[in-house]
Amino acid sequence: MGKLHKKGKAGAAINYITRNQALKKLQVTLADFRRLCILKGIYPREPKNKKKANKGSTAPSTFYYAKDIQYLMHEPILGKFREYKTFAKKMAKVMSKGQYSTAKTLAENKPIYTLDHLIKERYPTFTDALRDLDDALCMIFLFATMPKTEKIKSETIENCQRLAAEFQHYILHTRSLRKTFLSIKGIYYQAEIKGQTVTWLVPYQFSQNVPTDVDFRVMLTFLEFHQTLCGFVNYRLYSDVNLVYPPTLDLKLDEGGAGMNALIIESTQSSANIAKTVNQSTTSTVAASLSKEEKQRLQESEKRIKALSGKIAHIQETEDNTTTAEIDQDADSAMDEFPAPLPNLDGTAAGTVTFTDIQRASQHLTHFQSLFSNCVIFLSREVPRYSLEFVLRALGAQVGWDAVLGEGSPFDENDDRITHQISDRPTQGHRFLSRQYVQPQWAYDCINAGKILVGDTYFVGKTLPPHLSPFVEAKEGDYVPDANQFEGQTEDLAIESDDEEEEDEEEDEDEDEEDADEDEDEDAEHKDLHQIELEAEAKGVAFTEFEAKENKKKIKATKAAKAAEPASTAPTTRSAGKKRTAAEAEAEEAKELAKIMMTNKQQKLYTKIQYGKNKKAAEVEKLTQKKEQLAKSAKASASKKAKK
Amino acid sequence: MPGTRPTRKATVPKAAPAPAKKTAPAPTKKAVVAPKSKKRTVEEAQDDSDDEFGEVAIDMASDDDDEDMDGDDESDDADDFPEEGEEGQDMSAADLDEDEDEDSEGSYMDGDSIADSQEELDDEDAEEEDESDFDDLVEDDIDPNFGHNLNEPLAPESDYNPIVREYPEIDPVYDSDSSTEENDNTVGNIPMHWYDDYPHIGYDIDGKKIMRPATGDELDKFLSTMDDPDSWLSAHNYKDGQDVKLSAEELEIIRRLEGNRIPDADYNPYEDQVEFFSSKTEIMPLSAAPEPKRRFIPSKHEAKRIMKIVRAIREGRIVPRKSGYVPPKPKYYNLWNDSEDKPREEHVMHITAPKMKLPTHDESYNPPAEYLPTEEEIKEWNEMDKEDRPKNYLPQKYNALRNVPGYGQFIQERFERCLDLYLAPRVRKNRLNIDPESLIPKLPSPRDLQPFPTRLAIEFLGHEGRVRSISVDPTGLWMASGSDDKTVRIWEISTGRCMATYHLDELVTSVVWGPSKEVAVLAVACGYKVGLILPEKLFSPELTLHSEEYLKAGFANVATGEPNPKAQWKQPTPAEFEKGIRVWVHLQKPVKQVTWHRKGDYFSTVAPDANNSAVLIHQLTKHQTQQPFKKNKGAVQRVMFHPTKPMFFVATQRYVRQYNLQRQELVKTMQTGVKWISSLDVHPAGDNLIIGSYDKRLCWFDLDLSSKPYKTLRYHQQAIRSVAYHKRYPLFASCADDGNVQIFHGMVYNDLLQNPLIVPVKILKNVHQRVDALGALCVEWHPTQPWLISSGADHTIKLFS
């Protein structure tokens, strides 16, 4: 007899701990526990057997993994929370007594906690951090557009704006944007950073109405963590591409509404030079001040120096901008050359295949990354610059904008170099002949299509083709909306495709009909067939299998025959239809019979899967029907118009 | 108020009460007092001589105390002096008569107003009046003052004339309390209305009644009030029934009480504190103890505390605050080591949060038109609960990007995501990614398993009731059917003609042909009896003759003695004999089933209601009946003889039991797992068995394998009524109340290791119409051909080939 096992000593009973037990164990309040869970990334679990996990009780409760809670016990932040609690008590006491000097000392020694170690703990490697960046970015981009309230401090918003701008700059600099999508919720962007796809959603730039039913304490705790994460990730990203982090903020441009352009991005080499010059100038001013000059003059000179350093930085940046294209091209060429030695290393056939694939992919990528490199695009005042500028510059375009949209535009509307102008208005008044006028959707569709689309479809004031999500990968049986959306000939195409389908059906019917008329044919080849049958039986092939094989052969033969004389089959289609249904019915019956022999478990699973499939099929069916109806009504209206 | 307060002197309050108020009543008092004082002066003059030397010693002593107190007061009151002096002057001017008194008592005068002094004068008057009554007993209390005056000329005091309040001296002799003196009534402090009904109001000290003083009527009262100017100052004393005039002092008290003030105007609740221990170095300190040493040396405790801090600073535990600007540490740095940039391997228990779902086409601001919801869909979406909605948005189309509004639910959705991240329990779910068609078992094609009946060949019409039972004769030419229309019909199978009809007097529940080819006999269960029929003209004369003899033989062999009450073998009436009925077996309960032994000599009947005699085995040749089971083990549904061995199967509601008839023992109990067995059939080889149940299941038992079903199939929509094996072909069939008949290929192999192969080959749908929730009632196979015959509640019999 095996060892007796006591109940509740192993397995789920000790693996899981309820929330209340956790609270007691950690001796924290629920609010603190929640904050801790958010920061540490601890989440409740659903044990397989709740009864076993809850010591026989079936009362509803939340379970945590016991080891998660165990690790929480010596979490430094937990200690900090406690310290803060005592600090708050002391402060309240001191303030109520009016001992303000003591309060000041206390305030100076206020316990502060940092989340650095949590980031490292939750994301041991940089790749892990990148994988989990989606939510962090969504939060930061949301809070960057939030209004200041009594709960949301302006520093938080500023920090979010800064982090968002820094991240966007990185995307621009490395040209890692891959997909964009204009949804009703906001704009989705997808970038590929170090092999990880990062997707984030940015709301349209309207003032967010702050709802009352949202607990901002929770959101701000998340934001706290996300900010730290994003900061560290940004640092790492910048340092990986030899950029200075944190980039300096040009206050003047920032005030002028330059958005992300207000950040001055410098590479580490150039920044060293700038630092030198700045240092020199400061030393000179110090000398000046030493030579007993007036305070006012000192201040002035300081101002001048600031402006100077700003200018230097700006110049540097513009230089960078102009040179980046070249640099990128160099990099691309380098990349193109890089895989060349690979086939030499492994000369197998498989290796060559992968090599070509890689080459093609890399070529495609470089092409994609410089999609807009030949475009000089001007944004009219009614388009969302914050998004379009980012999207266009991320793929190499030179972008200028109307002064209304903020400072810092490199060129104005009258510039001759402009190839495209994006405007979103019912009609375009004055037109430059040298440029194409397009609607904003053009830019996003170009990115998703991976090529520069013809601007005529997107001409100002025209009805736009539908904007499709680039994130949908159509599987078998899914509904695929009209693929040729860019042609704008949806109606005709639909009709054509219908016709084709009908033809196909006819073909099928013909085949079946031929199949059914087998008896007649059989007479002719009866003897041969009988012989072959006998042979097959001798070999041990089941009769039906044999028959099926024979049928296949016949079908092939008949197909060939039909190709020779397609007209002759037309009158017999009707009778063939009936027979086809009979064959179908037979197959169906066979299936039904086979289902009888399924076990109970299999039957349940089968029905479950079928349910899901049917649902999906119904949805697809609904969409296709709708589309057909729409096409019909469009046709009807068109014909009416024609009559008039 | 004589004697209400002991004689005390109080310092003059610095803030003198408003004089105007106090002086107001003065003139009137003067008017009243004046005559009295005159009178008193006379009395005094009389008394003076006597009382000069009474109690000098005593009074002197009391005076000393007073003087001490006064000494303090003088210094304090120095500032007030002129004012008080004035008052004093006024007063002296007013009361010339009393000058002497005033002077003599000046040092005691404490009072601040003329009114007070006046009152005191009144008091004195009163006292003197009293005293006049007790002249003999009481010494005059003014004497000491005179003595004082005589002994010590208090010039300075009289000079500034401090207004010191004076209370009348109380002569500390027996009964000096004057309050009781004039009170004759001895009833005490009782409610006086007790005396309302009596002419008297109490008793005097001698116990004599004090009569109620005469009181005038209201007019008199009124008149007296009009006459007496002091009437408004008087109050009624119920004790002696007289009006008493309130004194000015009493009025003052009332007034003060009304004003919520302390009744005694001279009481100062906020007297100055006397500082006995102060910073002033007293010339004459209260304590002469020398200063303790600890006042001169530094505190050890403080030194200790300081050292503690010093040590902490030295050790660096306390960092002194740095002055000036401290640059902040860099917020972000390279957190991740470059060397180990491999993504973490997932811990078994860690479940990563699922990423947000990526948007589909319908979330576009400009989706294809077919994605836009119709009005009904919008309505449905709006009516749905927020949690039930498949998507949290409705697809919308905007013509241009400039028309796209901000998304109102953005923050909520992000918040929900946050909640999901830290509140939603996570569970790892393995998604099955299998083709559902792979779940369907691969079965040999039915075509390979032919022959089996596929289509309706013949329909046998004629019955007018449910056809409960059918049976095919061993030659395969004839079929018998028993129906609820109380007839048994015999049909020719090949043509569908009805060859014979037997009208019986009860519902026919079971018809079975005898299995032997040498004897043509049909057993019919009909009500309480079982009849054995020899159909005429169907068989060859030899066979008929042989059968006739076979059936007759039993009557010759009838055992003598008491007939078995459970089964009585009887001869049919001549009319019945003419029809073809040869034997009747009468039972005690209605018979449900008859089944033959393979040799055709024995047959068994089932009468479920007949307790332990539910199953009976009858021997045809000897007309004997046996009762195989002593005990009833559940309601018997069906019985069956083993096709080759001396075995007997009994199906009760839930179990099938196999008995050995030779050894008379239970061989096996089969646990079917169904609720109610309806039918039973044994495979012709004898090793397998199928049962049908009312809960739609069909179970196949392999008798060698297990007592549990080898296969349980559930495919009928309604209760299974009948199951049957084919005698020759590997086929079996079932029929059910849903009107369907299902045909299976059931191959049993000779190899014991190989399981039987069961393949459904044909579903014959809606063979019989459902009538009163009954469909197909009985199925039977043709003994030699792969033909299936079924009968149903719609009065028809159908043959499928």
PDB file of N, CA, C and O in Angstrom, chain B residues 129 345 349 365 367 386 422 427 659 699:
ATOM      1  N   GLU B 129     -34.855  96.856  66.975  1.00  0.00           N
ATOM      2  CA  GLU B 129     -36.263  96.647  67.341  1.00  0.00           C
ATOM      3  C   GLU B 129     -36.422  95.328  68.073  1.00  0.00           C
ATOM      4  O   GLU B 129     -37.098  95.226  69.080  1.00  0.00           O
ATOM      5  N   GLU B 345      12.496  32.036 -20.684  1.00  0.00           N
ATOM      6  CA  GLU B 345      11.664  30.844 -20.881  1.00  0.00           C
ATOM      7  C   GLU B 345      10.494  30.944 -19.936  1.00  0.00           C
ATOM      8  O   GLU B 345      10.650  31.264 -18.762  1.00  0.00           O
ATOM      9  N   MET B 349       3.990  28.016 -14.420  1.00  0.00           N
ATOM     10  CA  MET B 349       2.839  28.628 -13.770  1.00  0.00           C
ATOM     11  C   MET B 349       2.585  30.053 -14.266  1.00  0.00           C
ATOM     12  O   MET B 349       1.629  30.673 -13.852  1.00  0.00           O
ATOM     13  N   TYR B 365     -12.559  53.487 -40.090  1.00  0.00           N
ATOM     14  CA  TYR B 365     -13.413  54.691 -40.143  1.00  0.00           C
ATOM     15  C   TYR B 365     -14.170  54.717 -41.466  1.00  0.00           C
ATOM     16  O   TYR B 365     -15.153  55.412 -41.599  1.00  0.00           O
ATOM     17  N   PRO B 367     -15.203  51.619 -43.524  1.00  0.00           N
ATOM     18  CA  PRO B 367     -15.207  50.181 -43.854  1.00  0.00           C
ATOM     19  C   PRO B 367     -15.989  49.919 -45.129  1.00  0.00           C
ATOM     20  O   PRO B 367     -16.759  50.773 -45.579  1.00  0.00           O
ATOM     21  N   LYS B 386     -24.275  45.483 -21.925  1.00  0.00           N
ATOM     22  CA  LYS B 386     -22.930  45.870 -22.335  1.00  0.00           C
ATOM     23  C   LYS B 386     -22.000  44.662 -22.367  1.00  0.00           C
ATOM     24  O   LYS B 386     -21.120  44.557 -23.209  1.00  0.00           O
ATOM     25  N   TYR B 422      -5.032  43.103 -14.210  1.00  0.00           N
ATOM     26  CA  TYR B 422      -4.667  42.772 -12.839  1.00  0.00           C
ATOM     27  C   TYR B 422      -5.790  42.127 -12.037  1.00  0.00           C
ATOM     28  O   TYR B 422      -5.550  41.666 -10.927  1.00  0.00           O
ATOM     29  N   VAL B 427      -6.237  31.716 -16.950  1.00  0.00           N
ATOM     30  CA  VAL B 427      -6.219  30.256 -17.023  1.00  0.00           C
ATOM     31  C   VAL B 427      -5.670  29.874 -18.388  1.00  0.00           C
ATOM     32  O   VAL B 427      -5.914  30.547 -19.386  1.00  0.00           O
ATOM     33  N   TYR B 659     -29.260 -18.039 -17.317  1.00  0.00           N
ATOM     34  CA  TYR B 659     -29.355 -19.188 -16.430  1.00  0.00           C
ATOM     35  C   TYR B 659     -28.999 -20.440 -17.201  1.00  0.00           C
ATOM     36  O   TYR B 659     -29.282 -20.539 -18.404  1.00  0.00           O
ATOM     37  N   CYS B 699     -27.779  -1.825 -26.718  1.00  0.00           N
ATOM     38  CA  CYS B 699     -26.521  -2.322 -26.148  1.00  0.00           C
ATOM     39  C   CYS B 699     -26.191  -3.671 -26.762  1.00  0.00           C
ATOM     40  O   CYS B 699     -27.060  -4.532 -26.905  1.00  0.00           O
TER      41      CYS B 699
END
